[in-house]
Coordinates of C-alpha atoms and ligand atoms in Angstrom, one line a residue:
M1 CA 5.3 -25.4 -16.1
P2 CA 5.0 -22.2 -14.2
L3 CA 1.9 -21.7 -12.0
K4 CA -0.2 -19.1 -13.8
V5 CA -1.7 -16.6 -11.4
L6 CA -4.0 -13.7 -12.3
S7 CA -3.4 -10.7 -10.1
V8 CA -6.5 -8.5 -10.0
T9 CA -5.9 -4.9 -8.8
S10 CA -7.1 -1.4 -9.2
E11 CA -3.6 0.1 -9.0
A12 CA -0.1 -1.0 -9.9
V13 CA 3.1 1.0 -10.2
P14 CA 4.3 2.4 -12.5
L15 CA 0.9 2.9 -14.2
V16 CA -1.5 4.1 -11.5
K17 CA -1.0 4.7 -7.8
T18 CA -2.9 6.3 -4.9
G19 CA -1.1 4.3 -2.1
G20 CA 0.8 1.3 -1.0
L21 CA -1.4 -1.2 -2.9
A22 CA 0.1 0.1 -6.1
D23 CA 3.6 -0.6 -4.9
V24 CA 2.8 -4.1 -3.8
A25 CA 0.8 -5.1 -6.9
G26 CA 3.5 -3.6 -9.1
A27 CA 6.2 -5.6 -7.3
L28 CA 4.5 -9.0 -7.0
P29 CA 5.2 -10.3 -10.5
A30 CA 9.0 -9.9 -10.0
A31 CA 8.8 -11.2 -6.5
L32 CA 7.1 -14.4 -7.6
A33 CA 9.0 -15.1 -10.8
P34 CA 11.9 -16.8 -9.0
H35 CA 9.4 -19.2 -7.4
G36 CA 8.0 -20.6 -10.5
V37 CA 5.0 -18.3 -10.7
E38 CA 4.0 -16.4 -13.8
M39 CA 1.8 -13.6 -12.7
T40 CA -0.4 -11.7 -15.1
T41 CA -1.7 -8.3 -13.8
L42 CA -5.3 -7.2 -14.7
L43 CA -5.9 -3.5 -14.4
P44 CA -8.9 -1.2 -15.3
G45 CA -8.2 0.8 -18.4
Y46 CA -7.9 4.3 -16.8
P47 CA -6.4 6.9 -19.2
S48 CA -3.0 6.5 -17.6
V49 CA -3.1 2.7 -18.1
M50 CA -4.5 2.9 -21.6
Q51 CA -1.4 4.9 -22.6
T52 CA 0.8 1.7 -22.4
V53 CA -1.5 -0.4 -24.5
K54 CA -2.4 2.2 -27.1
R55 CA -1.3 0.0 -30.0
A56 CA -2.3 -3.3 -28.6
R57 CA -4.8 -5.7 -30.3
A58 CA -7.9 -6.9 -28.3
V59 CA -7.3 -10.4 -27.0
H60 CA -10.9 -10.7 -25.8
V61 CA -14.2 -8.8 -26.3
W62 CA -17.3 -8.6 -24.1
D63 CA -20.4 -7.4 -25.9
S64 CA -21.8 -6.6 -22.5
L65 CA -19.8 -6.7 -19.3
L66 CA -22.3 -5.9 -16.6
G67 CA -24.1 -3.9 -19.2
T68 CA -21.3 -2.1 -21.0
P69 CA -19.1 -3.1 -24.0
A70 CA -15.5 -4.0 -23.0
R71 CA -12.4 -5.5 -24.4
L72 CA -9.1 -6.8 -23.1
L73 CA -5.8 -5.4 -24.3
A74 CA -2.5 -7.2 -23.6
G75 CA 0.7 -5.4 -22.8
K76 CA 3.6 -5.5 -20.4
L77 CA 3.9 -4.1 -16.9
D78 CA 7.2 -2.3 -16.5
G79 CA 8.1 -3.6 -19.9
T80 CA 8.5 -7.1 -18.6
Y81 CA 5.5 -8.8 -16.9
P82 CA 2.2 -9.9 -18.6
L83 CA -0.4 -7.2 -18.3
L84 CA -4.1 -7.3 -19.2
V85 CA -6.0 -4.0 -19.4
L86 CA -9.8 -4.0 -19.2
D87 CA -10.8 -1.3 -21.7
A88 CA -14.3 -0.3 -20.9
P89 CA -14.5 3.4 -21.8
A90 CA -18.0 3.9 -20.2
L91 CA -16.4 2.8 -16.8
Y92 CA -12.8 4.0 -16.8
A93 CA -12.2 6.6 -19.5
R94 CA -12.6 9.6 -17.1
E95 CA -10.5 12.5 -15.9
G96 CA -10.0 12.5 -12.1
A97 CA -8.6 9.9 -9.7
P98 CA -9.2 6.1 -9.9
Y99 CA -12.1 6.2 -7.4
S100 CA -13.2 9.8 -7.5
D101 CA -13.8 12.8 -9.7
T102 CA -11.7 15.9 -9.9
A103 CA -13.6 17.4 -7.0
G104 CA -12.7 14.3 -4.8
R105 CA -16.3 12.8 -4.8
D106 CA -16.4 9.1 -5.2
W107 CA -17.8 8.0 -8.6
G108 CA -21.4 7.1 -8.2
D109 CA -21.0 4.0 -10.2
N110 CA -18.0 2.6 -8.4
W111 CA -20.0 -0.6 -7.7
R112 CA -20.3 -1.2 -11.4
R113 CA -16.8 -0.2 -12.3
F114 CA -15.3 -2.7 -9.8
A115 CA -17.9 -5.4 -10.0
A116 CA -17.0 -5.4 -13.8
L117 CA -13.4 -5.8 -12.9
G118 CA -14.3 -8.9 -10.8
R119 CA -16.6 -10.3 -13.5
A120 CA -13.9 -9.9 -16.1
A121 CA -11.3 -11.6 -13.8
A122 CA -13.5 -14.6 -13.1
D123 CA -14.2 -15.0 -16.9
L124 CA -10.5 -14.9 -17.6
A125 CA -9.7 -17.4 -14.8
G126 CA -12.2 -19.8 -16.3
G127 CA -10.8 -19.6 -19.8
A128 CA -12.8 -17.0 -21.6
M129 CA -9.8 -15.7 -23.4
V130 CA -9.0 -18.0 -26.3
K131 CA -5.7 -18.2 -28.2
R132 CA -5.3 -20.4 -31.3
G133 CA -8.5 -22.2 -30.4
K134 CA -7.4 -23.0 -26.8
P135 CA -8.9 -21.4 -23.7
Q136 CA -6.2 -19.5 -21.7
R137 CA -6.9 -20.5 -18.1
F138 CA -5.3 -19.4 -14.9
D139 CA -4.4 -21.7 -12.1
L140 CA -5.2 -19.3 -9.4
V141 CA -6.5 -15.7 -8.9
H142 CA -5.1 -13.2 -6.4
A143 CA -7.5 -10.3 -5.7
H144 CA -6.5 -7.1 -4.0
D145 CA -8.8 -4.9 -1.8
W146 CA -12.5 -4.3 -2.2
Q147 CA -12.0 -3.1 -5.8
A148 CA -11.0 -6.6 -6.9
A149 CA -12.9 -8.6 -4.2
M150 CA -15.9 -9.4 -6.3
T151 CA -13.7 -11.7 -8.3
A152 CA -13.9 -14.3 -5.5
A153 CA -17.7 -14.0 -5.4
Y154 CA -18.1 -14.5 -9.1
L155 CA -15.7 -17.5 -9.0
R156 CA -17.8 -19.1 -6.3
F157 CA -21.4 -18.2 -7.4
A158 CA -21.2 -17.6 -11.1
P159 CA -17.9 -19.1 -12.5
F160 CA -17.2 -19.0 -16.2
G161 CA -17.1 -22.4 -17.9
A162 CA -17.7 -25.8 -16.5
E163 CA -14.1 -26.8 -15.7
G164 CA -13.0 -27.1 -12.0
R165 CA -13.2 -24.2 -9.7
V166 CA -10.2 -21.8 -9.7
P167 CA -8.9 -21.1 -6.2
S168 CA -8.6 -17.5 -5.0
V169 CA -6.6 -15.5 -2.6
M170 CA -7.9 -12.2 -1.3
T171 CA -5.4 -9.6 0.1
I172 CA -6.5 -6.8 2.4
H173 CA -4.3 -3.8 2.1
N174 CA -6.5 -1.6 4.3
M175 CA -9.6 -2.7 6.2
A176 CA -10.8 0.9 6.3
F177 CA -11.9 0.8 2.6
Q178 CA -14.7 -1.8 2.2
G179 CA -16.7 -0.9 -0.9
W180 CA -20.2 -0.8 0.6
F181 CA -23.1 -0.1 -1.7
G182 CA -26.9 -0.2 -1.6
A183 CA -28.9 -3.4 -2.0
E184 CA -30.5 -2.0 -5.2
V185 CA -27.4 -2.8 -7.2
F186 CA -27.5 -6.5 -6.5
P187 CA -29.9 -7.4 -9.4
Q188 CA -27.5 -5.8 -11.8
L189 CA -24.5 -7.9 -10.7
G190 CA -25.5 -11.0 -12.6
L191 CA -25.2 -13.2 -9.5
P192 CA -27.7 -15.9 -8.5
G193 CA -30.1 -15.1 -5.6
E194 CA -28.2 -17.6 -3.4
A195 CA -25.3 -15.1 -3.3
W196 CA -27.4 -12.6 -1.4
T197 CA -26.8 -14.2 2.0
M198 CA -24.6 -13.6 5.0
D199 CA -22.1 -16.2 3.6
G200 CA -22.1 -14.3 0.3
V201 CA -22.1 -10.7 -0.8
E202 CA -24.8 -9.3 1.5
Y203 CA -23.5 -7.1 4.3
H204 CA -25.8 -5.3 6.8
G205 CA -28.6 -5.1 4.2
G206 CA -26.3 -3.8 1.4
L207 CA -23.6 -5.1 -0.9
G208 CA -20.2 -5.4 0.8
M209 CA -17.6 -6.0 -1.8
L210 CA -14.6 -6.5 0.6
K211 CA -16.9 -8.6 2.8
A212 CA -17.8 -10.8 -0.3
G213 CA -14.1 -11.3 -1.0
L214 CA -13.3 -12.3 2.5
A215 CA -16.3 -14.7 2.7
C216 CA -15.6 -16.3 -0.7
A217 CA -11.9 -16.5 -1.2
D218 CA -10.1 -19.7 -0.4
A219 CA -7.4 -17.8 1.6
V220 CA -7.3 -14.3 3.0
T221 CA -4.0 -12.5 3.6
T222 CA -3.2 -9.1 4.9
V223 CA 0.1 -7.3 4.8
S224 CA 1.6 -8.0 8.2
P225 CA 1.3 -10.7 10.8
T226 CA 0.3 -8.1 13.5
Y227 CA -2.4 -6.6 11.4
A228 CA -3.7 -10.1 10.7
R229 CA -4.2 -10.5 14.4
E230 CA -5.5 -6.9 15.0
I231 CA -8.3 -7.2 12.5
R232 CA -9.9 -9.9 14.7
S233 CA -10.8 -7.1 17.1
A234 CA -13.5 -4.4 16.6
T235 CA -11.0 -1.5 16.7
F236 CA -9.1 -2.7 13.7
G237 CA -11.7 -5.0 12.0
M238 CA -14.1 -2.1 11.4
G239 CA -17.1 -4.4 11.4
L240 CA -15.6 -7.3 9.7
E241 CA -13.8 -8.7 12.8
G242 CA -16.4 -11.5 13.2
L243 CA -15.9 -12.7 9.6
I244 CA -12.2 -12.5 9.9
T245 CA -12.3 -14.5 13.2
A246 CA -14.7 -17.1 11.6
R247 CA -12.2 -17.6 8.7
G248 CA -9.7 -18.8 11.3
N249 CA -6.5 -20.2 9.9
A250 CA -7.5 -19.2 6.4
V251 CA -6.3 -15.7 7.4
S252 CA -2.6 -14.9 7.5
G253 CA -0.2 -12.0 7.3
I254 CA 2.6 -11.6 4.8
L255 CA 4.7 -8.5 5.0
N256 CA 5.1 -6.2 2.0
G257 CA 8.6 -5.8 0.7
I258 CA 10.2 -2.8 -0.9
D259 CA 11.5 -2.5 -4.4
T260 CA 15.2 -2.4 -3.8
A261 CA 15.8 -1.3 -7.4
L262 CA 14.0 2.0 -6.6
W263 CA 14.9 2.3 -3.0
N264 CA 18.6 1.9 -2.5
P265 CA 20.7 4.8 -1.2
A266 CA 23.8 3.4 -2.9
K267 CA 22.2 3.8 -6.3
D268 CA 19.6 6.5 -5.8
A269 CA 20.1 9.1 -8.6
S270 CA 17.7 11.5 -6.9
L271 CA 20.2 12.0 -4.0
A272 CA 22.9 14.7 -3.9
A273 CA 25.2 12.0 -2.5
S274 CA 24.7 8.2 -2.6
Y275 CA 25.9 6.2 0.3
N276 CA 25.8 2.9 2.1
H277 CA 26.1 1.8 5.7
H278 CA 29.9 2.1 5.6
R279 CA 29.8 5.7 4.3
L280 CA 27.1 7.3 6.5
E281 CA 29.1 10.5 6.7
K282 CA 28.1 11.1 3.1
R283 CA 24.5 11.6 4.2
I284 CA 25.4 15.2 5.3
A285 CA 25.4 16.5 1.8
N286 CA 21.8 15.2 1.4
K287 CA 20.8 16.8 4.7
R288 CA 22.2 20.2 3.7
A289 CA 20.4 19.9 0.4
L290 CA 17.2 19.0 2.1
E291 CA 17.5 21.9 4.6
A292 CA 18.0 24.3 1.7
E293 CA 15.0 22.8 -0.2
F294 CA 12.7 23.3 2.8
G295 CA 14.2 26.6 3.9
L296 CA 15.4 25.1 7.2
D297 CA 18.3 26.4 9.3
E298 CA 21.3 24.2 9.9
A299 CA 21.2 23.1 13.5
A300 CA 22.7 20.5 15.9
G301 CA 19.4 18.7 16.5
P302 CA 17.8 16.0 14.3
L303 CA 16.0 16.7 11.1
F304 CA 12.7 14.7 11.2
V305 CA 10.9 14.0 8.0
A306 CA 7.4 12.7 7.3
V307 CA 6.0 11.5 3.9
S308 CA 2.4 10.7 4.3
R309 CA -1.3 11.0 3.4
L310 CA -2.5 13.6 5.8
T311 CA -5.2 11.7 7.4
W312 CA -6.5 10.5 10.8
Q313 CA -5.3 7.0 10.1
K314 CA -1.7 8.3 9.7
G315 CA -2.0 10.2 13.0
M316 CA -1.4 13.4 11.1
D317 CA -4.0 15.3 13.0
V318 CA -1.9 15.0 16.2
L319 CA 1.3 16.2 14.5
P320 CA 0.4 19.9 14.3
E321 CA -0.1 19.9 18.0
V322 CA 3.4 18.7 18.8
L323 CA 5.2 21.1 16.4
D324 CA 5.9 23.7 19.2
H325 CA 7.3 20.9 21.4
L326 CA 9.4 19.6 18.5
A327 CA 10.9 23.0 17.8
G328 CA 11.4 23.6 21.5
I329 CA 13.6 20.6 22.0
G330 CA 15.8 21.5 19.0
G331 CA 14.2 19.3 16.4
R332 CA 13.3 20.3 12.9
L333 CA 10.7 18.9 10.5
A334 CA 10.4 18.6 6.8
L335 CA 7.0 17.2 5.8
L336 CA 5.6 16.2 2.4
G337 CA 2.0 15.1 2.1
S338 CA -1.5 15.9 1.1
G339 CA -5.0 15.0 2.2
D340 CA -7.3 16.4 4.8
A341 CA -7.6 20.2 4.3
Q342 CA -7.8 21.0 8.0
I343 CA -4.6 19.1 8.7
E344 CA -2.9 20.8 5.9
Q345 CA -3.9 24.2 7.3
E346 CA -2.8 23.3 10.8
L347 CA 0.6 22.1 9.6
L348 CA 1.1 25.3 7.5
K349 CA 0.3 27.4 10.6
G350 CA 2.9 25.5 12.6
A351 CA 5.5 26.2 9.9
A352 CA 4.6 29.9 10.0
R353 CA 5.2 29.9 13.8
H354 CA 8.6 28.2 13.4
P355 CA 10.4 29.6 10.3
G356 CA 13.6 27.8 9.7
R357 CA 12.5 24.9 11.9
I358 CA 9.3 23.5 10.3
G359 CA 9.0 23.1 6.5
I360 CA 5.8 21.8 5.0
R361 CA 5.3 20.8 1.3
I362 CA 1.7 20.1 0.4
G363 CA 1.6 17.7 -2.6
Y364 CA 2.7 14.4 -4.0
D365 CA 6.3 14.2 -5.2
E366 CA 8.0 10.8 -5.5
A367 CA 11.5 12.2 -6.2
L368 CA 11.3 14.6 -3.2
S369 CA 10.3 11.7 -1.0
H370 CA 13.6 10.0 -1.9
R371 CA 15.6 13.1 -1.1
M372 CA 13.8 13.3 2.3
L373 CA 14.8 9.8 3.2
G374 CA 18.4 10.3 2.0
G375 CA 18.8 13.5 4.1
G376 CA 16.5 13.2 7.1
D377 CA 17.7 11.8 10.4
A378 CA 14.4 10.2 11.4
I379 CA 11.0 9.5 9.7
L380 CA 7.8 9.9 11.7
V381 CA 5.1 7.3 11.2
P382 CA 2.5 7.9 14.0
S383 CA -0.2 5.8 12.4
R384 CA -3.3 4.8 14.5
F385 CA -3.4 1.6 12.4
E386 CA -1.0 0.5 9.7
P387 CA -1.6 -2.7 7.7
C388 CA 2.0 -2.8 6.7
G389 CA 3.4 0.6 5.9
L390 CA 6.2 1.3 3.4
T391 CA 7.7 4.5 4.5
Q392 CA 9.2 3.0 7.7
L393 CA 10.9 0.4 5.4
Y394 CA 12.3 3.1 3.2
G395 CA 13.5 4.8 6.4
L396 CA 15.3 1.6 7.5
A397 CA 17.0 1.2 4.1
Y398 CA 18.1 4.8 4.1
G399 CA 19.3 5.0 7.7
C400 CA 16.6 7.6 8.3
L401 CA 15.5 6.0 11.5
P402 CA 11.8 5.1 11.7
V403 CA 9.9 6.6 14.7
V404 CA 6.7 4.5 14.6
A405 CA 3.5 3.8 16.5
R406 CA 3.5 0.2 17.8
T407 CA 0.8 -1.2 15.5
G408 CA 0.4 -3.5 12.5
G409 CA 3.3 -3.7 10.1
L410 CA 5.1 -0.9 12.0
A411 CA 5.3 -3.2 15.1
D412 CA 6.6 -6.1 12.9
T413 CA 9.4 -4.3 11.1
V414 CA 11.0 -1.9 13.6
I415 CA 13.0 -3.0 16.6
D416 CA 12.6 -0.4 19.3
A417 CA 15.8 1.1 20.8
N418 CA 14.9 -0.1 24.3
P419 CA 17.6 -1.0 26.8
A420 CA 17.4 -4.7 25.9
A421 CA 17.8 -4.0 22.2
L422 CA 20.5 -1.5 22.7
T423 CA 22.5 -3.9 24.9
A424 CA 22.0 -6.7 22.3
G425 CA 23.0 -4.3 19.5
C426 CA 19.9 -5.0 17.4
A427 CA 17.8 -1.8 17.6
T428 CA 16.6 -0.4 14.3
G429 CA 14.3 2.5 15.2
I430 CA 12.0 3.8 17.9
Q431 CA 8.5 2.7 18.8
F432 CA 5.8 4.3 20.9
D433 CA 2.3 3.4 22.1
G434 CA -0.8 5.4 21.6
V435 CA -1.2 8.2 19.2
N436 CA -1.9 11.4 21.2
Y437 CA -0.1 14.6 22.2
D438 CA 1.7 13.1 25.3
S439 CA 3.0 10.0 23.6
L440 CA 4.1 11.8 20.6
A441 CA 5.8 14.6 22.6
A442 CA 7.6 11.9 24.7
V443 CA 8.8 10.0 21.8
L444 CA 10.2 13.1 20.1
T445 CA 12.1 13.9 23.2
R446 CA 13.4 10.4 23.4
T447 CA 14.5 10.5 19.8
V448 CA 16.3 13.8 20.2
D449 CA 18.2 12.5 23.2
L450 CA 19.2 9.3 21.4
F451 CA 20.3 11.4 18.4
H452 CA 22.7 13.3 20.6
Q453 CA 24.3 10.0 21.6
G454 CA 26.1 10.0 18.3
E455 CA 27.7 6.6 18.4
V456 CA 24.6 4.8 19.6
W457 CA 22.5 6.5 16.9
E458 CA 25.0 5.5 14.2
R459 CA 24.9 1.9 15.4
I460 CA 21.1 1.9 15.1
Q461 CA 21.4 3.4 11.6
K462 CA 23.8 0.7 10.5
N463 CA 21.5 -2.0 11.9
A464 CA 18.6 -0.5 10.1
M465 CA 20.4 -0.3 6.8
K466 CA 21.4 -4.0 7.0
C467 CA 17.8 -5.2 7.4
D468 CA 16.5 -7.1 4.4
F469 CA 12.9 -6.0 3.6
S470 CA 13.2 -6.8 0.0
W471 CA 10.6 -9.1 -1.6
T472 CA 12.8 -12.2 -1.2
S473 CA 11.1 -13.8 1.7
S474 CA 7.6 -12.4 1.1
G475 CA 7.7 -13.6 -2.5
K476 CA 8.4 -17.1 -1.3
A477 CA 5.6 -16.8 1.3
Y478 CA 3.0 -16.0 -1.4
A479 CA 4.3 -18.8 -3.6
D480 CA 4.1 -21.2 -0.7
L481 CA 0.5 -20.1 -0.1
Y482 CA -0.4 -20.6 -3.7
G483 CA 1.2 -24.0 -3.7
A484 CA -0.8 -25.0 -0.6
L485 CA -4.0 -24.0 -2.3
M486 CA -3.2 -25.8 -5.5
A487 CA -2.5 -29.0 -3.4
Ligands
ADP501 P1 -0.8 4.1 2.4 O1 -0.8 3.1 1.3 O2 -1.7 3.8 3.5 O3 -0.8 5.5 2.0 P2 2.0 3.2 2.7 O4 3.1 3.6 3.7 O5 1.7 1.7 2.6 O6 0.7 4.0 3.1 O7 2.4 3.6 1.3 C1 2.4 5.0 0.9 C2 3.2 5.1 -0.3 O8 3.0 6.4 -0.9 C3 4.7 5.2 0.0 O9 5.4 4.7 -1.2 C4 5.0 6.7 0.2 O10 6.3 7.0 0.0 C5 4.1 7.3 -0.8 N1 3.6 8.6 -0.5 C6 2.7 9.0 0.4 N2 2.5 10.3 0.3 C7 3.4 10.8 -0.6 C8 3.7 12.1 -1.1 N3 3.0 13.2 -0.6 N4 4.6 12.2 -2.0 C9 5.3 11.2 -2.4 N5 5.1 9.9 -2.0 C10 4.1 9.7 -1.1

């Protein structure tokens, strides 16, 4: 009998994505299937998600789920894995983004939208859904980020049904997003008064959803071993470091993998030329195509790329400051991203100062991101903190060498080309410390120098492309964790 796990998430590719959480939640069912885990994904019924279950029959109905009618529709994720969609039109049938309206303002009732997701998940885990007279229970629940975190609180304080408690795992994809709301919403959550304590859902006088999940889940994971250590400190824990520290060994780090069906330069249809580590010379066709696409000159120096949310976390506020330096040392940059309006403006100004050297594309474009990794020489990831990070893993797979800040998952996945690693022949990229003008300028210079040592660079590219950051080992790590909790 497979272990039946309910994965509760507010995003999953290919149905809805704002960041790396979607990639991970979308990849987990396939990653866990080889390890005897049948994972069912529960998603809110946003318009994009409802498309896939348009013709589905309801498998469960709530007359009132935290005050609103709701039903559950069954479908398939990616045409393969069990999917449950929480259809509650009053909560999710809206134009805009998953968490905000078209003007970018957070929805005022996000507490209800995501507490309802947790309530529904706890009901399902406890056997609310009945098929041919038999309750369909789950062995374990895996909740992602603050949006799903209330699941663990409901399982602990207000479980559905009388059968044994269902264990839960809470994964933090980013500590910066905590789901913090006013105390006035507590009476509407349907939780007993005893939940309103420091060990429960109360956080600094309000409702802390991520905090509730961290306090109530049986195990807490985050998406890299280094980030799991970093969040014990105030800088990275963002107020929750005390709780993380108190949870001790219940907190661990499991790296994200990449979907090698989508991210494989040998089979990537979006590239002008596909290639593998034996045929690196074929990358040049992709580079020429990328230069043309961004209006950049052909030149001898490296072509840097960046694909990122344009935010402080990602260090993207510092990037505009180093553009003059980058162009001055013979580098070029093609950047794709969107986010902070001021950062966008500063980047565009930099591009205007350096035509043919700096190309900026504001927006979100999945296919273009593939072409950038296939044609760029190095990908810049100067994050101030990075729970795991995916773009550096794509960079490794594509031989577009990651130039990364030494933090979180970036520190765990890239081997810096320092003298020791170069001598041992194991370098896979470049790391630097501290996200500021001086450190960034210095690492750009270092990268340009390394690039001009053609054979050394090529060796690093080959090492990078041979790294296995597929889900193989991380899928097993999650399965082992589930197994330990079941035992
Ligand atoms: P985060 O989730 O913090 O944004 P990650 O590196 O974990 O950072 O994941 C970001 C994901 O979103 C990656 O798959 C990356 O390629 C993708 N991405 C980010 N910005 C863009 C963009 N402008 N266009 C296309 N893909 C993007």
